[in-house]
PDB file of N, CA and C in Angstrom:
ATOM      1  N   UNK A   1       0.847  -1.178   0.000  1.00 51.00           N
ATOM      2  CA  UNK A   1       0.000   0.000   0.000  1.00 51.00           C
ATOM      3  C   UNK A   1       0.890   1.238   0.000  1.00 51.00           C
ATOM      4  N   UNK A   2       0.226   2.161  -0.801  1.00 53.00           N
ATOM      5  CA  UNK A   2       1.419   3.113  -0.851  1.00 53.00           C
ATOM      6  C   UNK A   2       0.338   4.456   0.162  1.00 53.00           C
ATOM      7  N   UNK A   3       0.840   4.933   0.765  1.00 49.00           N
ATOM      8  CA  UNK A   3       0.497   6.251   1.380  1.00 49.00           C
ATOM      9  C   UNK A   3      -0.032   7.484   0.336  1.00 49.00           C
ATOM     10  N   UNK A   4       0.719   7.378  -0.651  1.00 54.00           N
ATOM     11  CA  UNK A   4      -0.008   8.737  -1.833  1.00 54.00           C
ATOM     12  C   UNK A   4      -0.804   8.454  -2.030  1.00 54.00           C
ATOM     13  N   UNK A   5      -1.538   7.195  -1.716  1.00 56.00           N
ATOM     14  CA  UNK A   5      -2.854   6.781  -2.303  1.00 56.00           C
ATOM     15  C   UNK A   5      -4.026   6.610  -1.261  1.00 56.00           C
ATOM     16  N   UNK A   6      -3.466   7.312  -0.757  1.00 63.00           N
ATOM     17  CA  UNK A   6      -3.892   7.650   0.916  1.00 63.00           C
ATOM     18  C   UNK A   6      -4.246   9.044   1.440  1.00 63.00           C
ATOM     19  N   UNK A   7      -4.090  10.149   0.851  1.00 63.00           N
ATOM     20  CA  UNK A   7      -3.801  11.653   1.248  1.00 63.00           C
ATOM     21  C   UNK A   7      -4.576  11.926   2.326  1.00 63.00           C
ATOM     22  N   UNK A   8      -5.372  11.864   2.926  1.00 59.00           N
ATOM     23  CA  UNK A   8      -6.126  11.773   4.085  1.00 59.00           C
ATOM     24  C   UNK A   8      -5.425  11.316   5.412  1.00 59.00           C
ATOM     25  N   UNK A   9      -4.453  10.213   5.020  1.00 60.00           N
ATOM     26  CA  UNK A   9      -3.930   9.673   6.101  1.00 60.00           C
ATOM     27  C   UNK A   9      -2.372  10.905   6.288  1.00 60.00           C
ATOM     28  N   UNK A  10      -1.959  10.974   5.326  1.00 62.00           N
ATOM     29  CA  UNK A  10      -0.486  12.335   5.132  1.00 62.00           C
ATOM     30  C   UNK A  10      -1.299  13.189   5.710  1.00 62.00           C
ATOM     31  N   UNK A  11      -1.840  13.778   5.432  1.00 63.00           N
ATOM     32  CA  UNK A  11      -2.619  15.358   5.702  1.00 63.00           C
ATOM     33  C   UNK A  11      -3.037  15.324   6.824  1.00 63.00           C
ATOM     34  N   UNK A  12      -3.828  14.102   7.135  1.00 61.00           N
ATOM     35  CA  UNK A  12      -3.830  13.794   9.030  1.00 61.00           C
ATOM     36  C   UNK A  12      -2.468  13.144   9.707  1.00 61.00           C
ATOM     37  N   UNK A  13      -1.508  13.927   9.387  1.00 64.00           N
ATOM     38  CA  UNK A  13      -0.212  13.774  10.415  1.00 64.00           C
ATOM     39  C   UNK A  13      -0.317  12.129  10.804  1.00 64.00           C
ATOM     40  N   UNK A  14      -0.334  11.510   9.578  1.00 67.00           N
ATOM     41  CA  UNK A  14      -0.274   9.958   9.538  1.00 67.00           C
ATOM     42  C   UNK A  14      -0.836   9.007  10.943  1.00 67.00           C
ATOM     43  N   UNK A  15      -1.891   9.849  11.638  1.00 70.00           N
ATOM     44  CA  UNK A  15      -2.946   9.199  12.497  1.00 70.00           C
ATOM     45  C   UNK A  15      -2.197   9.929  13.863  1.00 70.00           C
ATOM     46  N   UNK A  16      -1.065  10.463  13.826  1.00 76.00           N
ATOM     47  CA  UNK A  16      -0.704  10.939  15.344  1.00 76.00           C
ATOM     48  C   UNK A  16      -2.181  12.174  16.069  1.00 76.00           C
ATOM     49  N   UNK A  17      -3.057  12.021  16.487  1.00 78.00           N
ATOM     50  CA  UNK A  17      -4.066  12.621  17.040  1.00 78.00           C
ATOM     51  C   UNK A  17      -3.857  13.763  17.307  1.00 78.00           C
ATOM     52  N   UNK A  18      -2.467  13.488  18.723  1.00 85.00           N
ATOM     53  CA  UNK A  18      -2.774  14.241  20.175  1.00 85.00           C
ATOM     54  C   UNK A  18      -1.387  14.069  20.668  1.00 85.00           C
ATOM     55  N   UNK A  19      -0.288  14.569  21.011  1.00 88.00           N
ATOM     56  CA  UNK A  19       0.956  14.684  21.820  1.00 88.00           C
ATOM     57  C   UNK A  19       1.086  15.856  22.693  1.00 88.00           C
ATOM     58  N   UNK A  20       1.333  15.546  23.745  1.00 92.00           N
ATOM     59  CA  UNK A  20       0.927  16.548  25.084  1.00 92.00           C
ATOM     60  C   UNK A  20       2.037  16.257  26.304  1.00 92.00           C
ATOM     61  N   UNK A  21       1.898  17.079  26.747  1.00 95.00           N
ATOM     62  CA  UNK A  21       2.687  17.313  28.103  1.00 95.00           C
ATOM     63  C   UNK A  21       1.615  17.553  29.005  1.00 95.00           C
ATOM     64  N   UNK A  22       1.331  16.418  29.921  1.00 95.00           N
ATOM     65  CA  UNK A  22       0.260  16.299  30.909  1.00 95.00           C
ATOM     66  C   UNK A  22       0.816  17.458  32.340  1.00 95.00           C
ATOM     67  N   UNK A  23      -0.125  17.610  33.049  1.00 97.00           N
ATOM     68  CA  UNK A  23       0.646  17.962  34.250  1.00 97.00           C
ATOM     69  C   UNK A  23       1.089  17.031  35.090  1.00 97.00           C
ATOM     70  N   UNK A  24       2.469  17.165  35.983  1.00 97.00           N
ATOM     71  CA  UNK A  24       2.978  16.178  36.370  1.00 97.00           C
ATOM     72  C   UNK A  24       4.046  15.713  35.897  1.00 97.00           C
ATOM     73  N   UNK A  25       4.614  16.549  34.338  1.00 96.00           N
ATOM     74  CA  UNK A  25       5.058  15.894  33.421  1.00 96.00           C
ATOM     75  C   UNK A  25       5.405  14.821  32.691  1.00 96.00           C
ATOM     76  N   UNK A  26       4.284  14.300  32.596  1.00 96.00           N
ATOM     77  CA  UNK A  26       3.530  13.454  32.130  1.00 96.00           C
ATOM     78  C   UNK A  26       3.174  13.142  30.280  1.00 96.00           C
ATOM     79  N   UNK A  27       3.976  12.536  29.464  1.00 94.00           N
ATOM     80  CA  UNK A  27       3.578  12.650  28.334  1.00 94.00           C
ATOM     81  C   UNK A  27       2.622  12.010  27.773  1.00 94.00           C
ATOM     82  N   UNK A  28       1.956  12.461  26.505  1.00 94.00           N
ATOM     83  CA  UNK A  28       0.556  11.698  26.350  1.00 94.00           C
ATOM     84  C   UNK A  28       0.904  11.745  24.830  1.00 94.00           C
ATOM     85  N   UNK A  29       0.844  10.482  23.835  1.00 88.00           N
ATOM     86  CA  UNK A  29       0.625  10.165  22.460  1.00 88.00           C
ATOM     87  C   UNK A  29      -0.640   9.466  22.096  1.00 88.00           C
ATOM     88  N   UNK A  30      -1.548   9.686  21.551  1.00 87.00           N
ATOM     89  CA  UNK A  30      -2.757   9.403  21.008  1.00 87.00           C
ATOM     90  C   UNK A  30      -2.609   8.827  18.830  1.00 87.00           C
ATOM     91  N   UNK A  31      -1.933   7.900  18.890  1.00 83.00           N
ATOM     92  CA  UNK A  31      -2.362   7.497  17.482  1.00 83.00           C
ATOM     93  C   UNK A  31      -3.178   6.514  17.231  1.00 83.00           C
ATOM     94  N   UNK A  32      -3.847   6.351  15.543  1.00 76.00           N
ATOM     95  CA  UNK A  32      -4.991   5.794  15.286  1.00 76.00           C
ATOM     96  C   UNK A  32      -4.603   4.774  14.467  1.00 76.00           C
ATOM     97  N   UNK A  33      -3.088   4.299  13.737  1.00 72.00           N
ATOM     98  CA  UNK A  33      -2.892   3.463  13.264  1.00 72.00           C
ATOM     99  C   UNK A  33      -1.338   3.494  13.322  1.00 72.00           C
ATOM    100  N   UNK A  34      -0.347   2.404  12.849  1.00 73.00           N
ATOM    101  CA  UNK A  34       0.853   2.545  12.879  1.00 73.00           C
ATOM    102  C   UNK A  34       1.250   2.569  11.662  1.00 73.00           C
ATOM    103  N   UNK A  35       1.581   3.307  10.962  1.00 72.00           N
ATOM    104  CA  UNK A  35       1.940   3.653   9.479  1.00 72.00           C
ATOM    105  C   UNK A  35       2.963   3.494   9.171  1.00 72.00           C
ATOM    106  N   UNK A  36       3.446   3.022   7.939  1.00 69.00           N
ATOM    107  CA  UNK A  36       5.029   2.615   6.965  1.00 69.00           C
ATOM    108  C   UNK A  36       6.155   3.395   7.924  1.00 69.00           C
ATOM    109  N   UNK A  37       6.924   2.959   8.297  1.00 70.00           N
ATOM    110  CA  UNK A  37       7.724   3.520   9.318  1.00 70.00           C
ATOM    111  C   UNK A  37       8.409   4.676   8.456  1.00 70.00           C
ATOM    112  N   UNK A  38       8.762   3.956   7.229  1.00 70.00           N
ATOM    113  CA  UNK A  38       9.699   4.915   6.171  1.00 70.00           C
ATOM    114  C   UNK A  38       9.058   6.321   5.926  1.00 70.00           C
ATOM    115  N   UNK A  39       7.993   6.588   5.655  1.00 74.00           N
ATOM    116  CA  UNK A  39       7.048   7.250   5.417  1.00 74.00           C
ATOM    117  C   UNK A  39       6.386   8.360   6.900  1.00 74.00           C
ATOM    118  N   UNK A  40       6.197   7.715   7.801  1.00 75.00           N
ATOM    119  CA  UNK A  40       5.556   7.998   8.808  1.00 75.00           C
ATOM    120  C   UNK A  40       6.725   8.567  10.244  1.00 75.00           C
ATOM    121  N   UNK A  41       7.650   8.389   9.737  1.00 76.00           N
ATOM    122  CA  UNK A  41       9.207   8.578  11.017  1.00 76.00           C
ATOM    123  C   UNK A  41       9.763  10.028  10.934  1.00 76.00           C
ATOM    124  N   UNK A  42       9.429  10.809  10.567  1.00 78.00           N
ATOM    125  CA  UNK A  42       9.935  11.815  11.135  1.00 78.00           C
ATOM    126  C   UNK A  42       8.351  12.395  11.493  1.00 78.00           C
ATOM    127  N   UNK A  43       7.467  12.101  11.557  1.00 79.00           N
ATOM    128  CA  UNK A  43       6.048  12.472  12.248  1.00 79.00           C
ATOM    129  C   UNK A  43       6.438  11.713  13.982  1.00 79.00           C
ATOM    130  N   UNK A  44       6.978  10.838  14.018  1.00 79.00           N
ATOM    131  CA  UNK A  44       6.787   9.963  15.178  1.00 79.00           C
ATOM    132  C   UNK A  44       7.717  10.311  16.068  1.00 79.00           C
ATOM    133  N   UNK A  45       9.106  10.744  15.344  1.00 81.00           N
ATOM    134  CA  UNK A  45      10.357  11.189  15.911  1.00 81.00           C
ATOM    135  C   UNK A  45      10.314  12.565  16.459  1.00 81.00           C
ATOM    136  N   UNK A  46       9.463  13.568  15.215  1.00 83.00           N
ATOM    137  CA  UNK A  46       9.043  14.494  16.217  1.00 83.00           C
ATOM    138  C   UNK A  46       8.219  14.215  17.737  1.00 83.00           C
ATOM    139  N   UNK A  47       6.996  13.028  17.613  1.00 84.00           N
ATOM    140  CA  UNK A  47       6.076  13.850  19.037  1.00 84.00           C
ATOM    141  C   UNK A  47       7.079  12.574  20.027  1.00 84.00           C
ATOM    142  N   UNK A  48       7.818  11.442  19.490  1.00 85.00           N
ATOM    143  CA  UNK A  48       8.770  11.330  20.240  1.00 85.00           C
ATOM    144  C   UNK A  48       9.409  12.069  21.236  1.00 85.00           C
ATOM    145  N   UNK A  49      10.298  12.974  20.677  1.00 89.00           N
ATOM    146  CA  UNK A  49      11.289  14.249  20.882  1.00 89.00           C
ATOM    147  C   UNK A  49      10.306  14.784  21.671  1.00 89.00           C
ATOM    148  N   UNK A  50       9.080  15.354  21.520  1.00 89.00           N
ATOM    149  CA  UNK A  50       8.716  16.045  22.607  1.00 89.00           C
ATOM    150  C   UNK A  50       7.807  15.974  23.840  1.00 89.00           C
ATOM    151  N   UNK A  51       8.282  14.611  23.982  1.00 90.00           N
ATOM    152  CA  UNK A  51       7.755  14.461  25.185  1.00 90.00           C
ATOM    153  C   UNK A  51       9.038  13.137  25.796  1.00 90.00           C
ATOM    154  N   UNK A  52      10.130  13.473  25.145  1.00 91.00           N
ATOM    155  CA  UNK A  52      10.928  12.733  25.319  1.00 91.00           C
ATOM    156  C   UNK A  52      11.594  12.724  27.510  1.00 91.00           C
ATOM    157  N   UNK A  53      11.547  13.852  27.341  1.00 92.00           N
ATOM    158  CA  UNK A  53      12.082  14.437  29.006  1.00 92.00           C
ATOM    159  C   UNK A  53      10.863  14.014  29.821  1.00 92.00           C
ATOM    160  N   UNK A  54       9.612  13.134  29.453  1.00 94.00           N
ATOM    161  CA  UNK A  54       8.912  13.670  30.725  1.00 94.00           C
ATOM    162  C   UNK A  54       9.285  12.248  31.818  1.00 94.00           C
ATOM    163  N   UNK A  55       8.687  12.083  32.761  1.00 95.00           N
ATOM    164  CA  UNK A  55       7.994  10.993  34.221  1.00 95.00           C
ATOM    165  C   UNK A  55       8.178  10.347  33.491  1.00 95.00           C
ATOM    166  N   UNK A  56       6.723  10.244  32.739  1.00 94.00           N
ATOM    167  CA  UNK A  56       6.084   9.095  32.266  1.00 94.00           C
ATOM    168  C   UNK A  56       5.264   9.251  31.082  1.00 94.00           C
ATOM    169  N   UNK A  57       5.387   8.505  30.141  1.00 91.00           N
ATOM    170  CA  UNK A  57       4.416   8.446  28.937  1.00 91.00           C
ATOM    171  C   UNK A  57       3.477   7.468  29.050  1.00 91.00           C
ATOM    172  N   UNK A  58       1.815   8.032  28.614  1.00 92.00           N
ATOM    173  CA  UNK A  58       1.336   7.163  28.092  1.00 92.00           C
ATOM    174  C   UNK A  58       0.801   7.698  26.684  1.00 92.00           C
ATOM    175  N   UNK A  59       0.864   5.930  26.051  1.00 86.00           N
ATOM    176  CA  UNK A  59       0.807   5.730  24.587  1.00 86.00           C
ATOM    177  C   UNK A  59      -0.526   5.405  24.457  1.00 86.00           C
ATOM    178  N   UNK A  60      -1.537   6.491  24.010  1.00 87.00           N
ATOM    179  CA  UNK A  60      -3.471   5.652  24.196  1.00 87.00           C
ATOM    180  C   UNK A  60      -3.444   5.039  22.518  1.00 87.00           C
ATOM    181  N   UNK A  61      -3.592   4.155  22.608  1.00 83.00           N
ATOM    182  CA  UNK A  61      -3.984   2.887  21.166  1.00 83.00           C
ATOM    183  C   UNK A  61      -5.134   2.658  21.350  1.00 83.00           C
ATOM    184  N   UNK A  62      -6.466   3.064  22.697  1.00 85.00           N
ATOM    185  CA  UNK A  62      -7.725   3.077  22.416  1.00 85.00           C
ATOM    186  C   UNK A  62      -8.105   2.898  21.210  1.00 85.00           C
ATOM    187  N   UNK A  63      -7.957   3.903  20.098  1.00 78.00           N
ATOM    188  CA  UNK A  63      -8.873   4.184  18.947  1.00 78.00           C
ATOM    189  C   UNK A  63      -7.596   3.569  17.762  1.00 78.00           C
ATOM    190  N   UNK A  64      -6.630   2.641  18.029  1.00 76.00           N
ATOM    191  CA  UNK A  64      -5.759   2.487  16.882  1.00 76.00           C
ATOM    192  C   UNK A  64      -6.092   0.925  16.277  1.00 76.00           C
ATOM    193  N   UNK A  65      -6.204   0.842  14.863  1.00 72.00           N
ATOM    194  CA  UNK A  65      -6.666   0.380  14.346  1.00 72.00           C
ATOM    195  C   UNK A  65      -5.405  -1.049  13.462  1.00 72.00           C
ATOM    196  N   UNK A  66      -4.154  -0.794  14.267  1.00 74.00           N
ATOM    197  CA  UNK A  66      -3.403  -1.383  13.992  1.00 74.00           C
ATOM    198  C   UNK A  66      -2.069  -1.107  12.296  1.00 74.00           C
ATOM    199  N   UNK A  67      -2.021  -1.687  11.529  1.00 71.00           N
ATOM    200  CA  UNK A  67      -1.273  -1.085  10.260  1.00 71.00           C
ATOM    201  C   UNK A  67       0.240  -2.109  10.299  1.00 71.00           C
ATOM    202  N   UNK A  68       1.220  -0.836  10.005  1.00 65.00           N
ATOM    203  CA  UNK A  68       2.408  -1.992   8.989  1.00 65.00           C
ATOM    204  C   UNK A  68       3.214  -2.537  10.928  1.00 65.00           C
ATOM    205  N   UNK A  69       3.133  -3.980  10.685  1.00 65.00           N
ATOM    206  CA  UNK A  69       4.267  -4.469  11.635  1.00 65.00           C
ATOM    207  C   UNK A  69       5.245  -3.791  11.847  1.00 65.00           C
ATOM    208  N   UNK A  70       6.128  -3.163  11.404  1.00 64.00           N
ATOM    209  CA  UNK A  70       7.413  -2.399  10.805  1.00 64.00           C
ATOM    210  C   UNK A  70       7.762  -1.858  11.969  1.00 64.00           C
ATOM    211  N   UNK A  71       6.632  -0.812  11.980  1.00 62.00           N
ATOM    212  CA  UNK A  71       6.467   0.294  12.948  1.00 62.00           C
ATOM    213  C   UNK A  71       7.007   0.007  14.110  1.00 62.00           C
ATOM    214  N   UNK A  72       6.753  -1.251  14.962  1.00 58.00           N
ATOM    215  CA  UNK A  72       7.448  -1.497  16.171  1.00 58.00           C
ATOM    216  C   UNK A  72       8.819  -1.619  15.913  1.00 58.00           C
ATOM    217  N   UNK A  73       9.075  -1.164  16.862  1.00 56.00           N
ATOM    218  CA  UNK A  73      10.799  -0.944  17.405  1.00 56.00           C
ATOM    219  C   UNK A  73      11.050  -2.355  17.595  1.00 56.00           C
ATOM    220  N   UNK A  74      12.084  -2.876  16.855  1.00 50.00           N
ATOM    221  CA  UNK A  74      12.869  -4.463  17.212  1.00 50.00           C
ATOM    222  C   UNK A  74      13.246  -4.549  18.377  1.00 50.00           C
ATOM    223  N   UNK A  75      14.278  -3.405  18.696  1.00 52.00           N
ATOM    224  CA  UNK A  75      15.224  -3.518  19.589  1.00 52.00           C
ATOM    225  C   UNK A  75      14.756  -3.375  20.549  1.00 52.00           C
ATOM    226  N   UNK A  76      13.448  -2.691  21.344  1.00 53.00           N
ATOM    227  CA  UNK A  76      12.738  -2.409  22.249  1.00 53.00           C
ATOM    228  C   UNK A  76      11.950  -3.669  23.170  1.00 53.00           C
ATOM    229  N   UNK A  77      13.225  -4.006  24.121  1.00 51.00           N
ATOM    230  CA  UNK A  77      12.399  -5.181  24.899  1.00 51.00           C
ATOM    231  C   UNK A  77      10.738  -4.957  25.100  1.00 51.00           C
ATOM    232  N   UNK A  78      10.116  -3.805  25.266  1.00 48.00           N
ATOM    233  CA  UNK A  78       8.757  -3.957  25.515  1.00 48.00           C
ATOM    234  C   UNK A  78       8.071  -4.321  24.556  1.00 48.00           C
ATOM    235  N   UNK A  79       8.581  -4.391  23.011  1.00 50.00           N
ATOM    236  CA  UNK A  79       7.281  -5.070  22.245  1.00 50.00           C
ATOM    237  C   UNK A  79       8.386  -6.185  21.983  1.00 50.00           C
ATOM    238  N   UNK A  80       9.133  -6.886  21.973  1.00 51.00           N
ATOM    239  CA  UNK A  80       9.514  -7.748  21.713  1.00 51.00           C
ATOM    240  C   UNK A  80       8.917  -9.261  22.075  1.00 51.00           C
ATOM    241  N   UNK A  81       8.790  -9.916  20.743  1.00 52.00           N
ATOM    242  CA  UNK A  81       8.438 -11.530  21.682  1.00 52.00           C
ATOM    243  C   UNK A  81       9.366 -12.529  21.762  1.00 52.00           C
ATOM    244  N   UNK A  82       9.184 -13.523  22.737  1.00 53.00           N
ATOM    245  CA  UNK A  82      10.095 -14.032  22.802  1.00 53.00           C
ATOM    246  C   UNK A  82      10.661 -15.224  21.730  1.00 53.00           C
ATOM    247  N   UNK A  83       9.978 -15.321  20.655  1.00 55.00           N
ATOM    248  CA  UNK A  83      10.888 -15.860  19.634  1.00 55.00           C
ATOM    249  C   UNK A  83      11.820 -14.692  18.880  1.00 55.00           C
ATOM    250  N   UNK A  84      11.890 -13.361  19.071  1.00 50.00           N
ATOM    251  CA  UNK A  84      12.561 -12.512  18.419  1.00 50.00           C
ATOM    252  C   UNK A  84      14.345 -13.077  19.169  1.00 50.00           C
ATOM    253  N   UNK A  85      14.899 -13.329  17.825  1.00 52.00           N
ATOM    254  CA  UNK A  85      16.277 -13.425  17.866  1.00 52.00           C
ATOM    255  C   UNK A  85      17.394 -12.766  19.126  1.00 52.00           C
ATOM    256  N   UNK A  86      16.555 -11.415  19.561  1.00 51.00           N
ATOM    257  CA  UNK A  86      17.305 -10.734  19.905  1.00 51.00           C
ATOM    258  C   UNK A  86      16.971 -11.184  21.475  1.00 51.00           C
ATOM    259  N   UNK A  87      15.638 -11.865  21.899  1.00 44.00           N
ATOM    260  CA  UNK A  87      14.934 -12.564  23.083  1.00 44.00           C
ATOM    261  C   UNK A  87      15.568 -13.641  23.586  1.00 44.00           C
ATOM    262  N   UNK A  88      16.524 -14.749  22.671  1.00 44.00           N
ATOM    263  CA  UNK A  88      17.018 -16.189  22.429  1.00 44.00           C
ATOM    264  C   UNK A  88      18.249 -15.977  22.931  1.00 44.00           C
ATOM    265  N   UNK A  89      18.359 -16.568  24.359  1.00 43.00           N
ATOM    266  CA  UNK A  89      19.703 -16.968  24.744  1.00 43.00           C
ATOM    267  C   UNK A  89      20.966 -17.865  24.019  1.00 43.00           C
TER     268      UNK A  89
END
């Protein structure tokens, strides 16, 4: 699937909703799908970056509708499963 064939999804900041600095400092990301990483990574890297300093983030996937595998971070023990290579003693 290509994204140009998509313009709705580009033009809506590729599903990122909502990125916030809660009080408490507290970060908040609200996306609605996980989009072509290639395509969709400097949208993510920005609301990354800014809420990079806080407590605590939460990530609401309430309303996300899922999209390209890609998107998850390999290297990131929290989505990792344990057949991932990098899991295998």
């Amino acid at each position: 699937m290509s994204w140009a064939t998509h313009p709705a999804v580009v033009k809506g900041n590729f599903a990122f909703d909502k990125v916030q600095r809660l009080p408490g400092n507290i970060g908040y990301e609200k996306f609605r799908l996980f989009a072509y990483p290639y395509l969709a990574a400097a949208t993510a890297s920005s609301a990354t970056d800014f809420v990079a300093n806080t407590d605590a983030l939460i990530i609401d996937l309430r309303d996300n509708g899922g999209g390209d595998p890609a998107t998850r971070r390999p290297g990131d023990p929290a989505t990792q499963r344990p057949s991932d290579p990098a899991m295998v003693a």
